C-alpha positions as a Python dict, from the first residue, in 0.01 Angstrom:
ca = {
    (1, 'X'): (0, 0, 0),
    (2, 'X'): (-44, 53, -342),
    (3, 'X'): (-287, -7, -554),
    (4, 'X'): (-210, -24, -957),
    (5, 'X'): (-446, -48, -1218),
    (6, 'X'): (-433, -71, -1603),
    (7, 'X'): (-640, 164, -1829),
    (8, 'X'): (-826, -62, -2060),
    (9, 'X'): (-839, 36, -2436),
    (10, 'X'): (-1056, 306, -2517),
    (11, 'X'): (-1129, 421, -2127),
    (12, 'X'): (-1088, 727, -1956),
    (13, 'X'): (-1006, 737, -1606),
    (14, 'X'): (-1240, 986, -1408),
    (15, 'X'): (-1081, 1135, -1140),
    (16, 'X'): (-1382, 1313, -953),
    (17, 'X'): (-1543, 1011, -894),
    (18, 'X'): (-1266, 813, -824),
    (19, 'X'): (-1081, 753, -448),
    (20, 'X'): (-843, 1097, -369),
    (21, 'X'): (-555, 890, -335),
    (22, 'X'): (-567, 775, -675),
    (23, 'X'): (-375, 937, -1020),
    (24, 'X'): (-311, 886, -1354),
    (25, 'X'): (4, 745, -1415),
    (26, 'X'): (117, 702, -1774),
    (27, 'X'): (-147, 378, -1882),
    (28, 'X'): (-233, 335, -1530),
    (29, 'X'): (-410, 453, -1239),
    (30, 'X'): (-225, 441, -971),
    (31, 'X'): (-375, 499, -590),
    (32, 'X'): (-216, 491, -257),
    (33, 'X'): (-472, 466, 79),
    (34, 'X'): (-353, 739, 373),
    (35, 'X'): (-523, 559, 598),
    (36, 'X'): (-363, 269, 830),
    (37, 'X'): (-480, -106, 696),
    (38, 'X'): (-472, -374, 987),
    (39, 'X'): (-431, -738, 948),
    (40, 'X'): (-739, -896, 817),
    (41, 'X'): (-859, -521, 731),
    (42, 'X'): (-1083, -497, 413),
    (43, 'X'): (-1064, -142, 228),
    (44, 'X'): (-1285, -2, -70),
    (45, 'X'): (-1102, 173, -304),
    (46, 'X'): (-1316, 269, -582),
    (47, 'X'): (-1165, 368, -912),
    (48, 'X'): (-1407, 472, -1166),
    (49, 'X'): (-1364, 483, -1529),
    (50, 'X'): (-1602, 653, -1822),
    (51, 'X'): (-1647, 386, -2079),
    (52, 'X'): (-1668, 444, -2476),
    (53, 'X'): (-1984, 466, -2641),
    (54, 'X'): (-1877, 133, -2843),
    (55, 'X'): (-1856, -99, -2524),
    (56, 'X'): (-2130, -374, -2537),
    (57, 'X'): (-1929, -637, -2333),
    (58, 'X'): (-1820, -691, -1969),
    (59, 'X'): (-1490, -572, -1875),
    (60, 'X'): (-1282, -735, -1636),
    (61, 'X'): (-1011, -521, -1429),
    (62, 'X'): (-715, -696, -1266),
    (63, 'X'): (-539, -428, -980),
    (64, 'X'): (-220, -532, -847),
    (65, 'X'): (-119, -430, -467),
    (66, 'X'): (187, -392, -295),
    (67, 'X'): (289, -310, 23),
    (68, 'X'): (647, -228, 224),
    (69, 'X'): (545, -388, 504),
    (70, 'X'): (653, -733, 526),
    (71, 'X'): (356, -1045, 477),
    (72, 'X'): (368, -1221, 850),
    (73, 'X'): (130, -1528, 651),
}
């Protein structure tokens, strides 16, 4: 499983407070959790950003999740 998250303008990735499987890759954070994920299982993969001092409104992050395993659903 690979999780990619685009970094909004002005924000910086905080690897010290994020999941250890996450790393900066260009303008994205890429996470590759190493634990197996079973069907129907939910996992949390924290990705932490430092916000700019000028940020005053909520920011929505979108992540993409990909897998090499076929989805049987």
